[in-house]
Coordinates of C-alpha atoms in Angstrom, one line a residue:
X292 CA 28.0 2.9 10.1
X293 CA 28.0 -0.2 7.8
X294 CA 28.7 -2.6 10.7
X295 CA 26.7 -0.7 13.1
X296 CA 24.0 -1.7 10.5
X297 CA 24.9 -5.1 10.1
X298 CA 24.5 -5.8 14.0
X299 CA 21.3 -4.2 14.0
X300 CA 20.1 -6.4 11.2
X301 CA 22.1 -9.9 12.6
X302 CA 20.7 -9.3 15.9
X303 CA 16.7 -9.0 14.3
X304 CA 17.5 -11.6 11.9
X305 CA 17.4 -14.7 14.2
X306 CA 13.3 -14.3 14.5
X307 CA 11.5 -17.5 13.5
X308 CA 8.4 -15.5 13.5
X309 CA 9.1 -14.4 10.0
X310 CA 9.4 -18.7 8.8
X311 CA 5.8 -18.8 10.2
X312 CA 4.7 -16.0 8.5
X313 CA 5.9 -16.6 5.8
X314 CA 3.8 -20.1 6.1
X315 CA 0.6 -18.3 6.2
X316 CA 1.0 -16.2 3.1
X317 CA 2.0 -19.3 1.5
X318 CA -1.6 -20.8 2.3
X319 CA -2.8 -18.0 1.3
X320 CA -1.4 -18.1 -2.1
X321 CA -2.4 -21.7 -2.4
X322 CA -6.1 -20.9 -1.5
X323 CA -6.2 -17.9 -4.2
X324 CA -4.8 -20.1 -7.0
X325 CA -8.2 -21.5 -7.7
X326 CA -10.3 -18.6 -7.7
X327 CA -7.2 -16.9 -9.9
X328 CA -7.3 -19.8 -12.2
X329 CA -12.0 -19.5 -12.6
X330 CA -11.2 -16.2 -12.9
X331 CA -8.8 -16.6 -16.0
X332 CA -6.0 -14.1 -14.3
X333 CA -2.3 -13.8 -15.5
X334 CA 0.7 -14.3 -13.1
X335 CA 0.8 -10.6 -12.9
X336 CA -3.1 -10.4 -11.6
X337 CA -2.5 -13.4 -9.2
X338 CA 0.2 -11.5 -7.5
X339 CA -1.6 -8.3 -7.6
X340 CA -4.7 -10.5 -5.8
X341 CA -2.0 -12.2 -3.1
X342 CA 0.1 -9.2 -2.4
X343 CA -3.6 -7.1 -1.9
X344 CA -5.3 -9.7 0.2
X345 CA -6.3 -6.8 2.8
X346 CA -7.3 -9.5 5.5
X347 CA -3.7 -11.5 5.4
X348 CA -2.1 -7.6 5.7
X349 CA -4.2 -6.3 8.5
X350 CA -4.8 -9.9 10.5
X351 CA -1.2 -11.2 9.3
X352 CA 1.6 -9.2 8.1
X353 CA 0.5 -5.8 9.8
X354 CA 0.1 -8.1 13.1
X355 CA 3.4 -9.7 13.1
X356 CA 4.9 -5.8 12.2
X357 CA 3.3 -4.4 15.5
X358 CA 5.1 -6.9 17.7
X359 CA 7.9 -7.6 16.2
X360 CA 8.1 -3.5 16.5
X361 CA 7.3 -3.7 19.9
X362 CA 9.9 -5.8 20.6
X363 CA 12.1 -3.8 18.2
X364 CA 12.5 -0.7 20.0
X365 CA 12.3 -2.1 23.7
X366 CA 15.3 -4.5 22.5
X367 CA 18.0 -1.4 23.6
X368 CA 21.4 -1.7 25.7
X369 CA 22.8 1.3 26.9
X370 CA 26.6 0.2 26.3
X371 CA 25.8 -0.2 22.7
X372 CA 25.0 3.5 22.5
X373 CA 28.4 4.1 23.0
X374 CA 29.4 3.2 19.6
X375 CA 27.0 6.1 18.0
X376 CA 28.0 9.8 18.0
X377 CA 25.0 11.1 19.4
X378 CA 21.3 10.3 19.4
X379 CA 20.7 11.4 15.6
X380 CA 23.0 9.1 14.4
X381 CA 21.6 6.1 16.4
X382 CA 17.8 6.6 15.2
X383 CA 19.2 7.2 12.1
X384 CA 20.8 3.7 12.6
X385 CA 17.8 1.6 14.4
X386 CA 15.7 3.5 11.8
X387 CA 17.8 2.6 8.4
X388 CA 17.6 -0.9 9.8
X389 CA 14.3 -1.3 10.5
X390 CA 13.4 0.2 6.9
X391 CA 15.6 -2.5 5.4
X392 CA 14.2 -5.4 7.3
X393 CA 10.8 -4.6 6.5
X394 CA 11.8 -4.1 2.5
X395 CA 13.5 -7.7 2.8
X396 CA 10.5 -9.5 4.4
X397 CA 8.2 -7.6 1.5
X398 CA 10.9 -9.0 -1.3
X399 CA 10.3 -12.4 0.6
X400 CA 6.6 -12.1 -0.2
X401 CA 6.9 -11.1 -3.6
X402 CA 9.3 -14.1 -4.5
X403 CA 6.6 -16.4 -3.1
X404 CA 3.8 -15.0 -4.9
X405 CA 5.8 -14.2 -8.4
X406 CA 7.5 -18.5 -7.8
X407 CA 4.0 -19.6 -7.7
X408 CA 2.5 -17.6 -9.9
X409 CA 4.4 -18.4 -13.0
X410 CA 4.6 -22.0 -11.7
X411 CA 0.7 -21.6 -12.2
X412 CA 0.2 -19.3 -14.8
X413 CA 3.5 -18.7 -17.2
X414 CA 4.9 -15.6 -17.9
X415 CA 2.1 -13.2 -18.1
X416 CA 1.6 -9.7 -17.1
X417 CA -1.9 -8.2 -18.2
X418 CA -5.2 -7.6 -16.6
X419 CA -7.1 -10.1 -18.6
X420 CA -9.6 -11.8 -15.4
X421 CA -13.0 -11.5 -15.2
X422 CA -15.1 -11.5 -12.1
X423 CA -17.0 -14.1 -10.8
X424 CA -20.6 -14.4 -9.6
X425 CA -19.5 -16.1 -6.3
X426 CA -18.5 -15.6 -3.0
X427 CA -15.2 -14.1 -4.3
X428 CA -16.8 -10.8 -6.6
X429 CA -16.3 -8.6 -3.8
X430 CA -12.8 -9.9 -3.2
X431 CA -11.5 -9.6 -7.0
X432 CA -13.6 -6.3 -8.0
X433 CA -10.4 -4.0 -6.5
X434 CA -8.1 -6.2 -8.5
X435 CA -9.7 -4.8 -11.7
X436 CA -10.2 -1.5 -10.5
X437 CA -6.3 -0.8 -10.8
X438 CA -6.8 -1.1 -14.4
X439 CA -8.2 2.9 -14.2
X440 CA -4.9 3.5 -12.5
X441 CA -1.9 1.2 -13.9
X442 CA -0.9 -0.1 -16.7
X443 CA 0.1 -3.8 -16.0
X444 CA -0.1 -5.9 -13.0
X445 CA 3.2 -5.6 -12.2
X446 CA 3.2 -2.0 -12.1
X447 CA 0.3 -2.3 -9.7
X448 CA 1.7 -4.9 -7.3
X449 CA 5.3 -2.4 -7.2
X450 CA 3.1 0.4 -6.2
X451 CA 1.5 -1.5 -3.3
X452 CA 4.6 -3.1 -2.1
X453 CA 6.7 0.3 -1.8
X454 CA 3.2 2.0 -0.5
X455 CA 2.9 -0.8 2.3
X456 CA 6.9 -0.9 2.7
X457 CA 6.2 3.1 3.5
X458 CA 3.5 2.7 5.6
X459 CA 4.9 0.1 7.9
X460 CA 7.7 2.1 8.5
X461 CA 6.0 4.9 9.3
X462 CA 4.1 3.6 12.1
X463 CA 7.3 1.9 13.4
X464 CA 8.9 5.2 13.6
X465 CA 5.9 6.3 15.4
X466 CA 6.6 3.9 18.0
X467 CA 10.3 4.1 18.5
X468 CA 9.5 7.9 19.0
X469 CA 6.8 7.5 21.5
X470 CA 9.6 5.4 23.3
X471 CA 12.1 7.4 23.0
X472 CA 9.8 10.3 24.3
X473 CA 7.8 8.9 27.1
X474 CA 9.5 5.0 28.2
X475 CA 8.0 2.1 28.0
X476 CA 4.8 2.2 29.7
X477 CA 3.4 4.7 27.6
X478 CA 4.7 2.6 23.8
X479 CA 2.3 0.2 25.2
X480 CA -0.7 2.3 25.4
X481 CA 0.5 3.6 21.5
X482 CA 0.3 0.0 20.6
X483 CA -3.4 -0.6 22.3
X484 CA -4.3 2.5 20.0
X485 CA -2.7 2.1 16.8
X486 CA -4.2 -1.5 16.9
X487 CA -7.4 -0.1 17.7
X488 CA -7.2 2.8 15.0
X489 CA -6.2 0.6 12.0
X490 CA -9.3 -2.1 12.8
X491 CA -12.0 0.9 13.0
X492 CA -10.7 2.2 9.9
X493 CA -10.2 -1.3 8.1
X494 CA -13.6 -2.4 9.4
X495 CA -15.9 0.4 8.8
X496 CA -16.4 3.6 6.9
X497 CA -15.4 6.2 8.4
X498 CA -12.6 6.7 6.4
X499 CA -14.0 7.2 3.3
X500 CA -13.5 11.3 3.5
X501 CA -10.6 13.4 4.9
X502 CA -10.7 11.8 8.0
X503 CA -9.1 9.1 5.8
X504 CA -5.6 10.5 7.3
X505 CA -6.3 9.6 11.1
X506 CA -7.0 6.1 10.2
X507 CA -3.5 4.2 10.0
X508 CA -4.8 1.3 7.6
X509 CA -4.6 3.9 5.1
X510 CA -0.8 4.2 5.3
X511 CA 0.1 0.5 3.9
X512 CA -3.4 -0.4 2.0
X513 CA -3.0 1.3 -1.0
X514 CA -6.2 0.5 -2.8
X515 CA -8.3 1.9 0.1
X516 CA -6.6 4.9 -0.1
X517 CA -6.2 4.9 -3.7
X518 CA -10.2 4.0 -4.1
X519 CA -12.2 5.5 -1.7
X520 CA -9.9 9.0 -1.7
X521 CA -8.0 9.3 -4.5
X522 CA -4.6 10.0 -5.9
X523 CA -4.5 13.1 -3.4
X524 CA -5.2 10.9 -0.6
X525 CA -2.2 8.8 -1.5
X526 CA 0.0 12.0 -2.0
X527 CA -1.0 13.3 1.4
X528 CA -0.3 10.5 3.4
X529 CA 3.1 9.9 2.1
X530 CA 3.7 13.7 2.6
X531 CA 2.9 13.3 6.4
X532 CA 4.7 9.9 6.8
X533 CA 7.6 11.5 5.8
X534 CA 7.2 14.7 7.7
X535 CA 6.0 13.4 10.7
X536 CA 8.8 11.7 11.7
X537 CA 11.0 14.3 10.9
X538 CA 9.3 16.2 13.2
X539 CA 9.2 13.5 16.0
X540 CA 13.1 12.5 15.5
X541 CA 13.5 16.6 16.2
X542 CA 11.7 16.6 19.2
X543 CA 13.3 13.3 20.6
X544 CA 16.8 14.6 19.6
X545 CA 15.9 17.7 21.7
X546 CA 14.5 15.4 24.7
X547 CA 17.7 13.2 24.6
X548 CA 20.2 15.9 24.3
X549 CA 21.9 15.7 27.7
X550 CA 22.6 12.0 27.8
X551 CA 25.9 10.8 26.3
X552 CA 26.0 8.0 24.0
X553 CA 29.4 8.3 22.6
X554 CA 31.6 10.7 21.0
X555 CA 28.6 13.4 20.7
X556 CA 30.5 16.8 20.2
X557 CA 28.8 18.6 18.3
X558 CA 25.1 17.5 18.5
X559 CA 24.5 20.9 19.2
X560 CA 25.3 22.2 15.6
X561 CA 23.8 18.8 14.2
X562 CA 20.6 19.3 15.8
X563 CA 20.2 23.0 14.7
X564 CA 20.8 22.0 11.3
X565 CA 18.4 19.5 11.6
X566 CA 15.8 21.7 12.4
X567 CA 16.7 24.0 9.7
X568 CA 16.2 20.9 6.9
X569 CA 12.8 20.2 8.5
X570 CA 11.4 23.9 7.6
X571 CA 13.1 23.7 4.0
X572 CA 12.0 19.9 3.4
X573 CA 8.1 21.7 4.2
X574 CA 8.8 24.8 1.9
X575 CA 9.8 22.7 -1.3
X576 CA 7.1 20.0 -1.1
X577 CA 4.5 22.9 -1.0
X578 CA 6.8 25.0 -3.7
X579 CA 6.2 21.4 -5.9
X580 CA 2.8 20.5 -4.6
X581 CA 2.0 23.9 -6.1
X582 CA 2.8 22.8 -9.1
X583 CA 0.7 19.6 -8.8
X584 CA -2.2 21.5 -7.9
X585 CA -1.6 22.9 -11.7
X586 CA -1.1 19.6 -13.4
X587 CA -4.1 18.3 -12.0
X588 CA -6.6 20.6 -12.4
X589 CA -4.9 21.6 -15.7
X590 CA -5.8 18.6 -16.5
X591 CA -1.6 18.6 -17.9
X592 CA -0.4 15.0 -17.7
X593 CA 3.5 14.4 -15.9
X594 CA 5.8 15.7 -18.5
X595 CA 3.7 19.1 -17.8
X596 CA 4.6 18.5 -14.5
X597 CA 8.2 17.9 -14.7
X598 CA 8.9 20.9 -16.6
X599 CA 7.2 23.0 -13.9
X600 CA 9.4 22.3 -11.5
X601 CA 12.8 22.4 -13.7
X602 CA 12.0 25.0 -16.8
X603 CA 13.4 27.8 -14.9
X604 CA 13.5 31.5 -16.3
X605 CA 14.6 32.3 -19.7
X606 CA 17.1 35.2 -20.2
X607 CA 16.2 35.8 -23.6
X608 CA 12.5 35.9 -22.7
X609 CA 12.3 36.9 -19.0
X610 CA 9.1 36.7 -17.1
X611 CA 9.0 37.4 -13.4
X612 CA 6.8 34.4 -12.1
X613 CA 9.5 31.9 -13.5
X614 CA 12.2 33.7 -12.4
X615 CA 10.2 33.9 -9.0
X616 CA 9.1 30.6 -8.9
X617 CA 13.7 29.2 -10.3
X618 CA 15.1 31.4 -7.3
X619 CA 12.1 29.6 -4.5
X620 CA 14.3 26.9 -4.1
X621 CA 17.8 28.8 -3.6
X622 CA 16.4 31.7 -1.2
X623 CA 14.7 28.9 1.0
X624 CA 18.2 26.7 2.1
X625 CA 20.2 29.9 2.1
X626 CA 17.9 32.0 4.2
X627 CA 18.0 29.0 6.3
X628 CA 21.9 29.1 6.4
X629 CA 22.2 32.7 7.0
X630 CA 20.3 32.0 10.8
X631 CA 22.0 28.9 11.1
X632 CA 25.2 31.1 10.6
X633 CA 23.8 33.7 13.2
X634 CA 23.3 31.3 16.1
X635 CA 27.0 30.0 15.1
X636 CA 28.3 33.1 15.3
X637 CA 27.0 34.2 18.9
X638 CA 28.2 30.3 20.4
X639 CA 31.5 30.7 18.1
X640 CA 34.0 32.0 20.8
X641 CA 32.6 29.9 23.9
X642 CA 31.5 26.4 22.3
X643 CA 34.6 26.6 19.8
X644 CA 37.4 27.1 21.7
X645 CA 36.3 24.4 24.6
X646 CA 35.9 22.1 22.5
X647 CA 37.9 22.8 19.1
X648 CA 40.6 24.8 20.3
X649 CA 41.0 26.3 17.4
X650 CA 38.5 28.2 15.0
X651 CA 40.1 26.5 12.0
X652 CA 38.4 23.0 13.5
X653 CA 35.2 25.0 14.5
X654 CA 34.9 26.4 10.5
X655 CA 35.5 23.2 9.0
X656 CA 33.1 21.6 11.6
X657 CA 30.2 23.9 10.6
X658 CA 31.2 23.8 6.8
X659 CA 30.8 20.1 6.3
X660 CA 27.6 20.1 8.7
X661 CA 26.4 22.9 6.1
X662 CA 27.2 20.9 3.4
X663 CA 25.8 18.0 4.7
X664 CA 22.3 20.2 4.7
X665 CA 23.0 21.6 1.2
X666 CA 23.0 17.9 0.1
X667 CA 20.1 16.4 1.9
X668 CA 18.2 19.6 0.8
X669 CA 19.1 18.5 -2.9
X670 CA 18.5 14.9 -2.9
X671 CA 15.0 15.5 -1.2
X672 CA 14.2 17.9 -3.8
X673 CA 15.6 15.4 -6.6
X674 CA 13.7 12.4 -4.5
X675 CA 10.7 14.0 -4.3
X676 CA 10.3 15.4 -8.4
X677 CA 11.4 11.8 -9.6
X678 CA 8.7 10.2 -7.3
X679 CA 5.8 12.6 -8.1
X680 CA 6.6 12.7 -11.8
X681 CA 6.7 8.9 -11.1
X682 CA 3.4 8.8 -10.3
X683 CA 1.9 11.6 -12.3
X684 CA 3.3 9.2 -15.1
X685 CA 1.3 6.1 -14.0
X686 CA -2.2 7.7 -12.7
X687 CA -2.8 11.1 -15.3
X688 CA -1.3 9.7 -18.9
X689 CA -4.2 10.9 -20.5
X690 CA -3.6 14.6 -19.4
X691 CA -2.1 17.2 -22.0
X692 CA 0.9 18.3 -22.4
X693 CA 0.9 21.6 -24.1
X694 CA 3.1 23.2 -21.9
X695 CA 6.1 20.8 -22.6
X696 CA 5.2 20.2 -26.1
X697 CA 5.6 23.4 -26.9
X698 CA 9.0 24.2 -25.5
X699 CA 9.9 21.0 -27.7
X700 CA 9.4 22.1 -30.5
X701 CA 10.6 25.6 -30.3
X702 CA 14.1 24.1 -29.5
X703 CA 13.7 21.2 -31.7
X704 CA 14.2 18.6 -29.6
X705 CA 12.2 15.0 -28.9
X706 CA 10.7 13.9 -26.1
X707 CA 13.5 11.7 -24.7
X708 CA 15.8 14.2 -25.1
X709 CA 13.6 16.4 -23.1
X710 CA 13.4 13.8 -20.4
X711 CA 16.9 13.3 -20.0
X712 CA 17.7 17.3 -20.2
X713 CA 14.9 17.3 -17.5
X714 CA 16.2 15.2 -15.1
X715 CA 19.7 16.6 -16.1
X716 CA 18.3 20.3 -15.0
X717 CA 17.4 19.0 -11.8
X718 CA 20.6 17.7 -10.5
X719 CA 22.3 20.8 -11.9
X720 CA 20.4 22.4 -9.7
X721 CA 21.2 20.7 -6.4
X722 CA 25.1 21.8 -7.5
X723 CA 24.1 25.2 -8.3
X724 CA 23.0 25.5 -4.9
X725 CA 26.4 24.2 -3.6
X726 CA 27.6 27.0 -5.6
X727 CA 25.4 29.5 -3.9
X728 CA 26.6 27.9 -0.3
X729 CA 30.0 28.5 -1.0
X730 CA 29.4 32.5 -2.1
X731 CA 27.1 32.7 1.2
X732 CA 30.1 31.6 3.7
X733 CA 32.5 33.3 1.4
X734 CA 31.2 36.4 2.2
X735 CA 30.2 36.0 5.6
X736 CA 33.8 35.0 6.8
X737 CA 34.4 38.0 5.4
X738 CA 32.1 40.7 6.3
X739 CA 31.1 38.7 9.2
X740 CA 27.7 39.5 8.5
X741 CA 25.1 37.0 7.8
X742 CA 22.6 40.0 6.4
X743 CA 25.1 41.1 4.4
X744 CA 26.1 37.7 3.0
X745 CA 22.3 36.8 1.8
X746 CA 21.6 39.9 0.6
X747 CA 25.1 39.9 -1.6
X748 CA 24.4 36.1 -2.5
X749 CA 20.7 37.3 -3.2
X750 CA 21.9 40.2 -5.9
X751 CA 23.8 37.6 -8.1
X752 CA 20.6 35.8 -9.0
X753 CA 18.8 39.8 -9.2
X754 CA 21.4 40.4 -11.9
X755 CA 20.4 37.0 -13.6
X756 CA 18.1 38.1 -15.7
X757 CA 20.0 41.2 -17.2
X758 CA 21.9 41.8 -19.8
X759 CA 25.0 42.0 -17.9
X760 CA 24.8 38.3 -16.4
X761 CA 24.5 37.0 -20.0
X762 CA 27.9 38.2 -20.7
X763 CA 29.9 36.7 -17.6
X764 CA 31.8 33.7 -18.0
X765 CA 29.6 32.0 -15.5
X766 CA 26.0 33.2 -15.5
X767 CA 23.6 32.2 -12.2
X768 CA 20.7 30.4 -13.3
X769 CA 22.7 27.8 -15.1
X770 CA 20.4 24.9 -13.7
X771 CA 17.1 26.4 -15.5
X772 CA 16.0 24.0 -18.2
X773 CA 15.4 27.3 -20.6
X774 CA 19.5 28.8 -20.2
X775 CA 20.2 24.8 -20.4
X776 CA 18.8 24.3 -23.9
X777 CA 20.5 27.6 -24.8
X778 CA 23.5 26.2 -24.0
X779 CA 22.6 22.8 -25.7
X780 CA 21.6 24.3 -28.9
X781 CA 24.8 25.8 -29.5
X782 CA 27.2 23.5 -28.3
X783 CA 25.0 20.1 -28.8
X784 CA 23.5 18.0 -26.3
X785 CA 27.0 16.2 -25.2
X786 CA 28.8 19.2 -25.0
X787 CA 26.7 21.7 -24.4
X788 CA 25.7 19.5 -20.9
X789 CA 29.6 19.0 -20.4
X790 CA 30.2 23.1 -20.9
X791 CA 27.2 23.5 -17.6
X792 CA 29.4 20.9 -15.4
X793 CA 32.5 22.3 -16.1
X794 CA 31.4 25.6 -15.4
X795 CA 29.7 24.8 -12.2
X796 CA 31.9 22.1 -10.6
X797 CA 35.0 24.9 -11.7
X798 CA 33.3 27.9 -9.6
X799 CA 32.7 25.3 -7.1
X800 CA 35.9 24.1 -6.6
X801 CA 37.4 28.1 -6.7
X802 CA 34.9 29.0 -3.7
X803 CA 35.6 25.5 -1.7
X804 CA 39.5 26.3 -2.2
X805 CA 39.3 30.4 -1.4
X806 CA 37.4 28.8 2.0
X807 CA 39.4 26.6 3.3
X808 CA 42.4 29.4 2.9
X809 CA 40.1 31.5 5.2
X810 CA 39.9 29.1 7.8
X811 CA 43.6 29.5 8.6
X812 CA 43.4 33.5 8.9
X813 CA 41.6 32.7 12.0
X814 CA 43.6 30.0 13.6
X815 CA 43.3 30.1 17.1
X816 CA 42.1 33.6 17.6
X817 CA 38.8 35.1 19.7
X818 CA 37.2 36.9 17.9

């Protein structure tokens, strides 16, 4: 994989495109440094102002993007494909390096504008400009309007960078799907229209209401989305540029099944768990847009927000919507393992056996494909709470936070501690799930029932709440903030947290152990 991504990047590097582009932001940096220095802006404002320079990004950067993309995805030779698995591993690879060239040749902007802006202007990083009454108002007047939004400069010119860096990517992904799903002649046409698209948008107003998410200028301008639409805007268009092309990589995968590109064995299994991810990676951004919904019309700022997602369901104090809302995100991935399992079990005898020969291959082939699901379904969830709570902290500070204030103090606790016990919750959580995994396939190997096996896994979390759970050595809902700070008030922070590891990564090693000794029982037989 590593050198697979090395050769993509080597063989994009040797573009002297990017020198000249990089010449023109550089005279565009020079031409702002006069108007930034009238204006009586810090280093951090003047790189705010060259970084947001919406005509360079549209007419420059976004320009040289489309055709170097162009040239990107048409740039293929068939006997390289033979060094990828299948066709999911070789987006993901043309895909992981195109992400990385286009974070590189953002890093190379911000170097240039950061060199000359404490060259020009020391080390400063506060909004302390004012506008002038020249040709330039209009220009500077967004700069100041990120005051309403961010903190510092700095922070501002971060969240346009990575917003830009996720835009551009997003349209290239657009592109390499359109190729892979209709050839060349019709990427060409795409290119003719996403050109088109992002001027109209950029160029007029049409935008400037929910049509603001067909218009693509609003995928790497931040402040036009950020200004005219709001924070939501921003949240929805990230949400569709990372849906999207999960959707479109589906769909091409499908297409591209029947042509060979290597050692492709079991692109069958891959791409149904692929599909299965997709429908849970929609079910928990809606299960934690729910809860931004609350925070912001709550008017609840982001550590309101964080404990929604991770407070769980307390034992001693039970309530049915928390407990609800805790087991959400378990039901989801293991409902979507139980059909996963059913379509496994009616292709087990023919698919296994031709090309396994044994079903002790075949198990630990689907296992670690599972697994691999189990994980991605975690991280995603993780990913996607640090990033909202991310930006819940920089646009809604003001908010309240009754909610979390108020579980502080009836366990005593300060706010960093609650951060860190936070965050802590949330990876728990990701191994609970593992947990969960292993009791689902435990059971299915051997009932044989996928029904049977969710509805079993299902009762463990129905007992959570009982009496009876509270007095096991290993009670389910050990990843809920609430049974977390239980646990912590007892024990202490460093133990208690050390006691909830133990006791999850013991049970999961049990289950992964009592698994693999299953595998063998089934060695070569039909069933």
């Amino acid at each position: 994989m590593v050198r697979q991504f090395r050769g993509e990047l080597v063989r994009e590097g040797q573009n002297k495109g990017i020198v000249l582009l990089l010449l023109v932001f550089t005279y565009f940096c020079g031409t702002n440094i006069p108007v930034a220095k009238a204006a009586n802006m810090s280093a951090g404002e003047y790189m705010l102002l060259s970084l947001s320079n919406h005509y360079y990004i549209v007419y420059g950067l976004f320009l040289f993007f489309m055709f170097w993309i162009f040239k990107n995805i048409r740039n293929e030779n068939n006997i390289e494909l033979i060094r990828y698995r299948d066709h999911g591993h070789y987006f993901a690879v043309r895909n992981g390096a195109a992400a990385i060239k286009i974070v590189i040749i953002i890093f190379m902007h911000v170097s240039i504008a950061a060199i000359l802006g404490v060259m020009n202007f020391g080390l400063s990083d506060e909004f302390r400009g004012h506008a002038l009454d020249t040709y330039y108002t209009s220009t500077l007047q967004f700069i100041y309007r990120f005051k309403d939004y961010f903190n510092s400069p700095l922070q501002a010119t971060a969240a346009v960078c990575i917003y830009m860096a996720i835009g551009f990517l997003f349209i290239y992904k657009i592109m390499f799907y359109v190729y892979k799903l209709f050839g060349d002649r019709i990427v060409i046409i795409s290119l003719c229209i996403i050109l088109i698209n992002v001027f109209i948008g950029f160029k007029t107003e049409v935008d400037e209401s929910v049509l603001e998410v067909v218009f693509l200028n609003n995928y790497f301008l931040l402040h036009h989305s950020l200004f005219l639409n709001g924070i939501w805007a921003v949240g929805t268009n990230i949400v569709i540029a990372f849906l999207a092309p999960m959707l479109l990589n589906r769909t091409a995968i499908r297409k591209n099944r029947g042509k060979r590109t290597g050692q492709g064995s079991n692109s069958y299994l891959r791409d149904m768990a692929e599909g299965k991810l997709l429908i849970s990676a929609a079910a928990v951004m809606i299960l934690i847009g729910m809860n931004l919904w609350v925070m912001i019309y709550g008017n609840h700022n982001w550590m309101d927000f964080l404990f929604l997602n991770v407070n769980g369901f307390s034992k001693s104090n039970f309530y049915w919507k928390e407990f609800l809302s805790f087991i959400s995100y378990f039901v989801i991935p293991i409902f979507m393992i139980s059909m996963f399992l059913e379509k496994e079990k009616m292709n087990r005898n023919t698919i296994s056996l031709f090309r396994y020969g044994s079903h002790e291959k075949w198990y630990r082939n689907v296992d670690k494909i599972l697994r691999t699901y189990v994980v991605k379904y975690s991280i995603l969830y993780v990913g996607l709470l640090l990033f909202l709570t991310s930006a819940a902290f920089f646009f809604n500070r003001s908010g309240k936070s009754d909610l979390a204030e108020e579980f502080i103090g009836n366990y005593g606790i300060t706010s960093s501690q609650f951060l860190e016990l936070a965050l802590f919750a949330a990876v728990v959580r990701g191994v609970e799930l593992l947990v969960l995994f292993e009791v689902d396939i435990l059971i299915f190997r051997i009932s044989g029932n996928t029904t049977v096996a969710f509805l079993m896994t299902g009762l463990g979390y129905l007992l959570a709440g009982s009496d009876i759970a509270q007095r096991t050595a290993y009670p389910f809902g050990s990843s809920a903030l609430y049974n977390i700070l239980e646990t912590v008030s007892r024990e202490g922070i460093g133990k208690g947290c050390l006691y909830v590891v133990m006791a999850d990564a013991g049970l999961l090693s049990i289950l992964m152990f009592t698994n693999k000794l299953l595998w063998g029982d089934r060695n070569g037989k039909c069933d």
